[in-house]
PDB file of C-alpha atoms in Angstrom:
ATOM      1  CA  GLY A   1      24.515   6.667 -22.003  1.00 41.00           C
ATOM      2  CA  GLU A   2      20.940   5.614 -22.066  1.00 43.00           C
ATOM      3  CA  ASN A   3      19.992   2.547 -20.441  1.00 44.00           C
ATOM      4  CA  VAL A   4      22.722   3.136 -17.838  1.00 43.00           C
ATOM      5  CA  GLY A   5      21.174   2.710 -14.405  1.00 45.00           C
ATOM      6  CA  LEU A   6      18.540   0.443 -15.770  1.00 53.00           C
ATOM      7  CA  HIS A   7      18.919  -3.036 -14.402  1.00 63.00           C
ATOM      8  CA  LEU A   8      18.738  -4.605 -17.727  1.00 78.00           C
ATOM      9  CA  PRO A   9      19.334  -8.249 -18.246  1.00 87.00           C
ATOM     10  CA  THR A  10      22.714  -8.649 -19.402  1.00 91.00           C
ATOM     11  CA  LEU A  11      24.018 -11.594 -21.534  1.00 95.00           C
ATOM     12  CA  SER A  12      27.766 -12.074 -21.987  1.00 96.00           C
ATOM     13  CA  VAL A  13      28.656 -14.240 -24.804  1.00 97.00           C
ATOM     14  CA  GLN A  14      32.288 -15.301 -26.293  1.00 97.00           C
ATOM     15  CA  GLU A  15      33.096 -14.047 -29.571  1.00 97.00           C
ATOM     16  CA  GLY A  16      32.137 -16.891 -32.119  1.00 97.00           C
ATOM     17  CA  ASP A  17      29.417 -18.279 -30.021  1.00 97.00           C
ATOM     18  CA  ASN A  18      25.733 -18.151 -30.595  1.00 97.00           C
ATOM     19  CA  SER A  19      23.605 -15.953 -28.793  1.00 97.00           C
ATOM     20  CA  ILE A  20      20.043 -16.223 -27.623  1.00 97.00           C
ATOM     21  CA  ILE A  21      18.050 -13.133 -26.241  1.00 96.00           C
ATOM     22  CA  ASN A  22      14.718 -13.993 -24.889  1.00 95.00           C
ATOM     23  CA  CYS A  23      11.464 -11.629 -24.580  1.00 94.00           C
ATOM     24  CA  ALA A  24       8.217 -12.232 -23.006  1.00 93.00           C
ATOM     25  CA  TYR A  25       5.468 -10.310 -24.556  1.00 90.00           C
ATOM     26  CA  SER A  26       2.405  -8.995 -22.818  1.00 83.00           C
ATOM     27  CA  ASN A  27      -0.721  -9.385 -25.060  1.00 89.00           C
ATOM     28  CA  SER A  28      -1.921 -12.874 -26.535  1.00 90.00           C
ATOM     29  CA  ALA A  29      -3.614 -10.809 -29.346  1.00 90.00           C
ATOM     30  CA  SER A  30      -0.515  -9.255 -30.424  1.00 91.00           C
ATOM     31  CA  ASP A  31      -0.027 -10.102 -34.392  1.00 90.00           C
ATOM     32  CA  TYR A  32       3.393  -8.518 -35.285  1.00 92.00           C
ATOM     33  CA  PHE A  33       6.769  -8.635 -33.402  1.00 94.00           C
ATOM     34  CA  ILE A  34      10.169  -6.703 -34.024  1.00 95.00           C
ATOM     35  CA  TRP A  35      13.517  -7.115 -32.859  1.00 96.00           C
ATOM     36  CA  TYR A  36      15.501  -3.757 -32.464  1.00 96.00           C
ATOM     37  CA  LYS A  37      19.390  -3.302 -31.716  1.00 97.00           C
ATOM     38  CA  GLN A  38      20.543  -0.208 -30.214  1.00 95.00           C
ATOM     39  CA  GLU A  39      24.204   0.817 -30.047  1.00 95.00           C
ATOM     40  CA  SER A  40      25.594   3.177 -27.763  1.00 90.00           C
ATOM     41  CA  GLY A  41      24.885   6.736 -28.826  1.00 86.00           C
ATOM     42  CA  LYS A  42      22.314   5.679 -31.579  1.00 91.00           C
ATOM     43  CA  GLY A  43      18.829   5.172 -31.999  1.00 94.00           C
ATOM     44  CA  PRO A  44      17.286   1.541 -32.235  1.00 95.00           C
ATOM     45  CA  GLN A  45      17.738  -0.276 -35.502  1.00 95.00           C
ATOM     46  CA  PHE A  46      15.266  -2.724 -37.089  1.00 94.00           C
ATOM     47  CA  ILE A  47      16.908  -6.209 -37.091  1.00 95.00           C
ATOM     48  CA  ILE A  48      14.036  -8.529 -37.968  1.00 96.00           C
ATOM     49  CA  ASP A  49      10.334  -8.897 -37.629  1.00 95.00           C
ATOM     50  CA  ILE A  50       7.884 -11.895 -37.597  1.00 96.00           C
ATOM     51  CA  ARG A  51       4.173 -11.965 -37.918  1.00 93.00           C
ATOM     52  CA  SER A  52       2.132 -14.090 -35.675  1.00 93.00           C
ATOM     53  CA  ASN A  53       1.143 -16.555 -38.360  1.00 94.00           C
ATOM     54  CA  MET A  54       4.743 -17.715 -38.384  1.00 96.00           C
ATOM     55  CA  ASP A  55       6.867 -19.378 -35.825  1.00 96.00           C
ATOM     56  CA  LYS A  56      10.300 -18.990 -37.165  1.00 98.00           C
ATOM     57  CA  ARG A  57      11.876 -16.320 -39.455  1.00 97.00           C
ATOM     58  CA  GLN A  58      15.658 -16.230 -40.595  1.00 97.00           C
ATOM     59  CA  GLY A  59      17.785 -13.429 -41.571  1.00 95.00           C
ATOM     60  CA  GLN A  60      21.446 -12.953 -42.026  1.00 93.00           C
ATOM     61  CA  ARG A  61      22.986 -14.441 -38.998  1.00 96.00           C
ATOM     62  CA  VAL A  62      19.700 -13.943 -36.955  1.00 98.00           C
ATOM     63  CA  THR A  63      16.744 -16.063 -36.276  1.00 98.00           C
ATOM     64  CA  VAL A  64      13.613 -15.160 -34.556  1.00 98.00           C
ATOM     65  CA  LEU A  65      11.513 -17.748 -32.948  1.00 97.00           C
ATOM     66  CA  LEU A  66       7.812 -17.141 -31.864  1.00 97.00           C
ATOM     67  CA  ASN A  67       6.151 -19.324 -29.172  1.00 96.00           C
ATOM     68  CA  LYS A  68       2.590 -18.008 -29.000  1.00 94.00           C
ATOM     69  CA  THR A  69       1.561 -20.764 -26.560  1.00 94.00           C
ATOM     70  CA  VAL A  70       3.820 -19.202 -23.919  1.00 94.00           C
ATOM     71  CA  LYS A  71       3.915 -15.608 -25.318  1.00 94.00           C
ATOM     72  CA  HIS A  72       7.654 -15.898 -25.734  1.00 95.00           C
ATOM     73  CA  LEU A  73       9.893 -14.446 -28.415  1.00 95.00           C
ATOM     74  CA  SER A  74      13.495 -15.135 -28.866  1.00 97.00           C
ATOM     75  CA  LEU A  75      16.430 -13.785 -31.144  1.00 97.00           C
ATOM     76  CA  GLN A  76      19.216 -15.947 -32.011  1.00 98.00           C
ATOM     77  CA  ILE A  77      22.492 -14.599 -33.322  1.00 98.00           C
ATOM     78  CA  ALA A  78      24.901 -16.851 -35.008  1.00 98.00           C
ATOM     79  CA  ALA A  79      28.630 -16.550 -34.609  1.00 97.00           C
ATOM     80  CA  THR A  80      28.445 -13.498 -32.328  1.00 98.00           C
ATOM     81  CA  GLN A  81      30.845 -10.681 -33.239  1.00 97.00           C
ATOM     82  CA  PRO A  82      32.044  -7.700 -31.239  1.00 96.00           C
ATOM     83  CA  GLY A  83      29.797  -5.451 -33.247  1.00 96.00           C
ATOM     84  CA  ASP A  84      26.957  -7.231 -32.058  1.00 97.00           C
ATOM     85  CA  SER A  85      27.390  -5.650 -28.468  1.00 97.00           C
ATOM     86  CA  ALA A  86      24.427  -3.562 -28.038  1.00 96.00           C
ATOM     87  CA  VAL A  87      20.879  -3.372 -26.248  1.00 95.00           C
ATOM     88  CA  TYR A  88      18.226  -5.453 -27.931  1.00 96.00           C
ATOM     89  CA  PHE A  89      14.573  -4.768 -27.694  1.00 93.00           C
ATOM     90  CA  CYS A  90      11.602  -6.626 -28.518  1.00 94.00           C
ATOM     91  CA  ALA A  91       8.443  -4.920 -29.706  1.00 93.00           C
ATOM     92  CA  GLU A  92       4.898  -5.968 -30.211  1.00 92.00           C
ATOM     93  CA  ASN A  93       1.945  -4.542 -31.911  1.00 88.00           C
ATOM     94  CA  ILE A  94      -1.079  -5.397 -29.873  1.00 81.00           C
ATOM     95  CA  GLY A  95      -3.660  -4.853 -32.633  1.00 73.00           C
ATOM     96  CA  GLY A  96      -5.222  -2.101 -34.767  1.00 70.00           C
ATOM     97  CA  ASN A  97      -3.420   1.149 -34.941  1.00 71.00           C
ATOM     98  CA  THR A  98      -1.956   1.020 -31.503  1.00 79.00           C
ATOM     99  CA  PRO A  99       1.676   1.950 -31.375  1.00 85.00           C
ATOM    100  CA  LEU A 100       4.278  -0.715 -30.883  1.00 88.00           C
ATOM    101  CA  VAL A 101       4.887  -1.793 -27.224  1.00 88.00           C
ATOM    102  CA  PHE A 102       8.649  -2.032 -26.350  1.00 90.00           C
ATOM    103  CA  GLY A 103      10.291  -4.453 -23.894  1.00 89.00           C
ATOM    104  CA  LYS A 104      12.797  -3.424 -21.486  1.00 87.00           C
ATOM    105  CA  GLY A 105      15.777  -4.570 -23.439  1.00 91.00           C
ATOM    106  CA  THR A 106      18.567  -6.994 -22.928  1.00 94.00           C
ATOM    107  CA  ARG A 107      22.356  -5.733 -22.995  1.00 94.00           C
ATOM    108  CA  LEU A 108      24.646  -8.286 -25.107  1.00 96.00           C
ATOM    109  CA  SER A 109      28.227  -8.063 -24.194  1.00 96.00           C
ATOM    110  CA  VAL A 110      30.729  -9.894 -26.619  1.00 97.00           C
ATOM    111  CA  ILE A 111      33.914 -10.855 -25.287  1.00 94.00           C
ATOM    112  CA  ALA A 112      36.696 -11.026 -27.578  1.00 89.00           C
TER     113      ALA A 112
ATOM    114  CA  GLU B   1      21.957   7.490 -41.665  1.00 55.00           C
ATOM    115  CA  THR B   2      18.691   5.875 -41.261  1.00 66.00           C
ATOM    116  CA  GLY B   3      16.490   8.263 -43.298  1.00 93.00           C
ATOM    117  CA  VAL B   4      15.258   9.934 -39.960  1.00 96.00           C
ATOM    118  CA  THR B   5      17.541  12.995 -39.061  1.00 97.00           C
ATOM    119  CA  GLN B   6      17.336  14.594 -35.777  1.00 98.00           C
ATOM    120  CA  THR B   7      18.945  17.786 -34.850  1.00 98.00           C
ATOM    121  CA  PRO B   8      20.517  18.838 -32.546  1.00 98.00           C
ATOM    122  CA  ARG B   9      22.430  15.703 -31.432  1.00 96.00           C
ATOM    123  CA  HIS B  10      23.235  17.074 -28.003  1.00 97.00           C
ATOM    124  CA  LEU B  11      21.574  19.980 -26.177  1.00 97.00           C
ATOM    125  CA  VAL B  12      22.092  21.565 -22.866  1.00 96.00           C
ATOM    126  CA  MET B  13      19.476  23.849 -21.507  1.00 95.00           C
ATOM    127  CA  GLY B  14      18.669  25.545 -18.374  1.00 93.00           C
ATOM    128  CA  MET B  15      15.202  25.263 -16.749  1.00 92.00           C
ATOM    129  CA  THR B  16      14.163  28.642 -17.953  1.00 91.00           C
ATOM    130  CA  ASN B  17      15.144  28.203 -21.414  1.00 91.00           C
ATOM    131  CA  LYS B  18      12.917  27.490 -24.456  1.00 95.00           C
ATOM    132  CA  LYS B  19      14.307  25.197 -27.015  1.00 96.00           C
ATOM    133  CA  SER B  20      13.120  23.080 -29.963  1.00 98.00           C
ATOM    134  CA  LEU B  21      14.143  19.590 -31.112  1.00 98.00           C
ATOM    135  CA  LYS B  22      13.709  18.737 -34.908  1.00 98.00           C
ATOM    136  CA  CYS B  23      12.949  15.505 -36.598  1.00 98.00           C
ATOM    137  CA  GLU B  24      12.890  15.040 -40.637  1.00 97.00           C
ATOM    138  CA  GLN B  25      12.214  11.835 -42.191  1.00 96.00           C
ATOM    139  CA  HIS B  26      12.987  11.287 -45.934  1.00 91.00           C
ATOM    140  CA  LEU B  27      11.195   7.923 -46.166  1.00 94.00           C
ATOM    141  CA  GLY B  28       7.705   8.972 -47.332  1.00 92.00           C
ATOM    142  CA  HIS B  29       6.134   7.734 -44.147  1.00 92.00           C
ATOM    143  CA  ASN B  30       2.784   8.961 -42.892  1.00 90.00           C
ATOM    144  CA  ALA B  31       3.388   8.491 -39.002  1.00 91.00           C
ATOM    145  CA  MET B  32       5.942  10.062 -36.811  1.00 94.00           C
ATOM    146  CA  TYR B  33       6.538   9.636 -33.078  1.00 94.00           C
ATOM    147  CA  TRP B  34       8.307  11.069 -30.121  1.00 96.00           C
ATOM    148  CA  TYR B  35       9.931   8.705 -27.637  1.00 95.00           C
ATOM    149  CA  LYS B  36      11.880   9.292 -24.148  1.00 95.00           C
ATOM    150  CA  GLN B  37      14.598   7.075 -23.249  1.00 93.00           C
ATOM    151  CA  SER B  38      15.922   7.616 -19.941  1.00 89.00           C
ATOM    152  CA  ALA B  39      18.214   5.789 -17.280  1.00 78.00           C
ATOM    153  CA  LYS B  40      14.964   5.152 -15.245  1.00 72.00           C
ATOM    154  CA  LYS B  41      12.770   3.745 -18.003  1.00 76.00           C
ATOM    155  CA  PRO B  42      13.579   2.076 -21.389  1.00 75.00           C
ATOM    156  CA  LEU B  43      11.417   3.706 -24.319  1.00 90.00           C
ATOM    157  CA  GLU B  44       8.521   5.979 -23.089  1.00 91.00           C
ATOM    158  CA  LEU B  45       6.005   7.013 -26.119  1.00 93.00           C
ATOM    159  CA  MET B  46       5.218  10.512 -26.020  1.00 95.00           C
ATOM    160  CA  PHE B  47       3.284  11.656 -29.023  1.00 94.00           C
ATOM    161  CA  VAL B  48       2.013  10.085 -32.337  1.00 92.00           C
ATOM    162  CA  TYR B  49       1.269  11.988 -35.510  1.00 92.00           C
ATOM    163  CA  ASN B  50      -0.529  10.381 -38.281  1.00 86.00           C
ATOM    164  CA  PHE B  51      -0.829  12.227 -41.509  1.00 80.00           C
ATOM    165  CA  LYS B  52       0.078  15.550 -39.518  1.00 77.00           C
ATOM    166  CA  GLU B  53      -2.857  14.887 -36.859  1.00 82.00           C
ATOM    167  CA  GLN B  54      -1.926  13.953 -33.374  1.00 82.00           C
ATOM    168  CA  THR B  55      -3.374  10.684 -32.566  1.00 81.00           C
ATOM    169  CA  GLU B  56      -1.735   9.942 -29.172  1.00 81.00           C
ATOM    170  CA  ASN B  57      -0.548  12.008 -26.276  1.00 82.00           C
ATOM    171  CA  ASN B  58       0.634   9.723 -23.671  1.00 80.00           C
ATOM    172  CA  SER B  59      -0.058  12.080 -20.692  1.00 87.00           C
ATOM    173  CA  VAL B  60       2.954  14.303 -21.556  1.00 94.00           C
ATOM    174  CA  PRO B  61       3.482  17.493 -19.241  1.00 94.00           C
ATOM    175  CA  SER B  62       2.612  20.374 -21.091  1.00 94.00           C
ATOM    176  CA  ARG B  63       5.951  21.670 -20.858  1.00 96.00           C
ATOM    177  CA  PHE B  64       6.645  19.443 -23.937  1.00 97.00           C
ATOM    178  CA  SER B  65       4.771  20.674 -26.997  1.00 95.00           C
ATOM    179  CA  PRO B  66       4.835  18.855 -30.396  1.00 95.00           C
ATOM    180  CA  GLU B  67       4.350  20.282 -33.705  1.00 95.00           C
ATOM    181  CA  CYS B  68       3.905  18.487 -37.075  1.00 94.00           C
ATOM    182  CA  PRO B  69       3.690  21.116 -39.873  1.00 93.00           C
ATOM    183  CA  ASN B  70       3.621  18.294 -42.530  1.00 91.00           C
ATOM    184  CA  SER B  71       4.402  14.515 -42.725  1.00 89.00           C
ATOM    185  CA  SER B  72       8.030  14.897 -43.141  1.00 94.00           C
ATOM    186  CA  HIS B  73       8.799  17.208 -40.176  1.00 96.00           C
ATOM    187  CA  LEU B  74       8.129  16.817 -36.387  1.00 97.00           C
ATOM    188  CA  PHE B  75       9.189  19.343 -33.835  1.00 97.00           C
ATOM    189  CA  LEU B  76       9.340  19.090 -30.000  1.00 98.00           C
ATOM    190  CA  HIS B  77       9.118  22.312 -28.243  1.00 97.00           C
ATOM    191  CA  LEU B  78      10.551  22.525 -24.868  1.00 97.00           C
ATOM    192  CA  HIS B  79       9.856  24.899 -22.105  1.00 95.00           C
ATOM    193  CA  THR B  80      10.744  25.339 -18.199  1.00 95.00           C
ATOM    194  CA  LEU B  81      11.937  21.722 -18.211  1.00 95.00           C
ATOM    195  CA  GLN B  82      12.946  19.920 -15.128  1.00 95.00           C
ATOM    196  CA  PRO B  83      16.315  18.050 -14.528  1.00 94.00           C
ATOM    197  CA  GLU B  84      14.341  14.724 -14.557  1.00 93.00           C
ATOM    198  CA  ASP B  85      13.560  15.389 -18.160  1.00 95.00           C
ATOM    199  CA  SER B  86      17.109  14.922 -19.039  1.00 95.00           C
ATOM    200  CA  ALA B  87      17.068  12.019 -21.444  1.00 95.00           C
ATOM    201  CA  LEU B  88      17.656  10.715 -24.941  1.00 96.00           C
ATOM    202  CA  TYR B  89      14.714  11.865 -27.163  1.00 97.00           C
ATOM    203  CA  LEU B  90      14.122   9.671 -30.111  1.00 97.00           C
ATOM    204  CA  CYS B  91      11.991  10.506 -33.290  1.00 97.00           C
ATOM    205  CA  ALA B  92      10.828   7.618 -35.311  1.00 96.00           C
ATOM    206  CA  SER B  93       8.407   7.166 -38.457  1.00 95.00           C
ATOM    207  CA  SER B  94       6.655   4.538 -40.043  1.00 92.00           C
ATOM    208  CA  GLN B  95       4.480   3.959 -43.045  1.00 86.00           C
ATOM    209  CA  ASP B  96       1.959   1.567 -41.986  1.00 65.00           C
ATOM    210  CA  ARG B  97       0.589   0.941 -38.736  1.00 56.00           C
ATOM    211  CA  PRO B  98       1.210  -1.730 -37.708  1.00 57.00           C
ATOM    212  CA  GLY B  99       4.520  -1.862 -38.910  1.00 67.00           C
ATOM    213  CA  GLY B 100       8.280  -1.338 -38.005  1.00 83.00           C
ATOM    214  CA  TYR B 101       9.396   2.039 -37.149  1.00 92.00           C
ATOM    215  CA  THR B 102      12.787   3.896 -38.277  1.00 94.00           C
ATOM    216  CA  PHE B 103      14.307   5.764 -35.578  1.00 96.00           C
ATOM    217  CA  GLY B 104      16.591   8.748 -35.589  1.00 96.00           C
ATOM    218  CA  SER B 105      19.900   8.794 -33.752  1.00 95.00           C
ATOM    219  CA  GLY B 106      18.167  10.865 -31.028  1.00 97.00           C
ATOM    220  CA  THR B 107      18.989  14.138 -29.216  1.00 97.00           C
ATOM    221  CA  ARG B 108      20.685  13.830 -25.982  1.00 96.00           C
ATOM    222  CA  LEU B 109      19.227  16.449 -23.701  1.00 97.00           C
ATOM    223  CA  THR B 110      20.587  17.582 -20.387  1.00 96.00           C
ATOM    224  CA  VAL B 111      18.611  19.942 -18.142  1.00 96.00           C
ATOM    225  CA  VAL B 112      20.704  21.982 -15.710  1.00 94.00           C
TER     226      VAL B 112
END
């Protein structure tokens, strides 16, 4: 499927454990960040977003952390489940009306 | 269903064929996008339309021709494609820029 052939970073996690997926973004002026999940055969789906005036935001089983000092974004998934297996992308808005810039993605594999 | 519908889901075409991909969004969004996702590269922005006006063409070859008749519909007309154009073509829409995008499930295109 899509992303096969790409040397995506891969994270393998035991079911029930917590997952942390990291993303280094490119532009210190970026003011809005999003995490997307893409399952095989589907388009990317919105998970959670965060604006640059925050450093943490929580959703259901997911938390996004933003460290503007080192331009780093992370997605934490609590109690990882087999249904969490997918490719995860971070995206940043670098300002104004420019389109989102997407990262290369990380493949999460959950071991049952 | 995400509110963005793409047809067809799968398409196989010869290099001399002409075909069109269709995207329809039911979300009342004012911006629509075409992305290419292939095995070699993750998500490549192709075109952006805002209120039916094309605002971005990311150096896409002329064998790809977009059309946006209204804010709800977006087409990608394909003509004399190459095998390297085989990819997943994703449509997305958004209400405000910057903001999160809603993606369709994509059209898996194979050029033979």
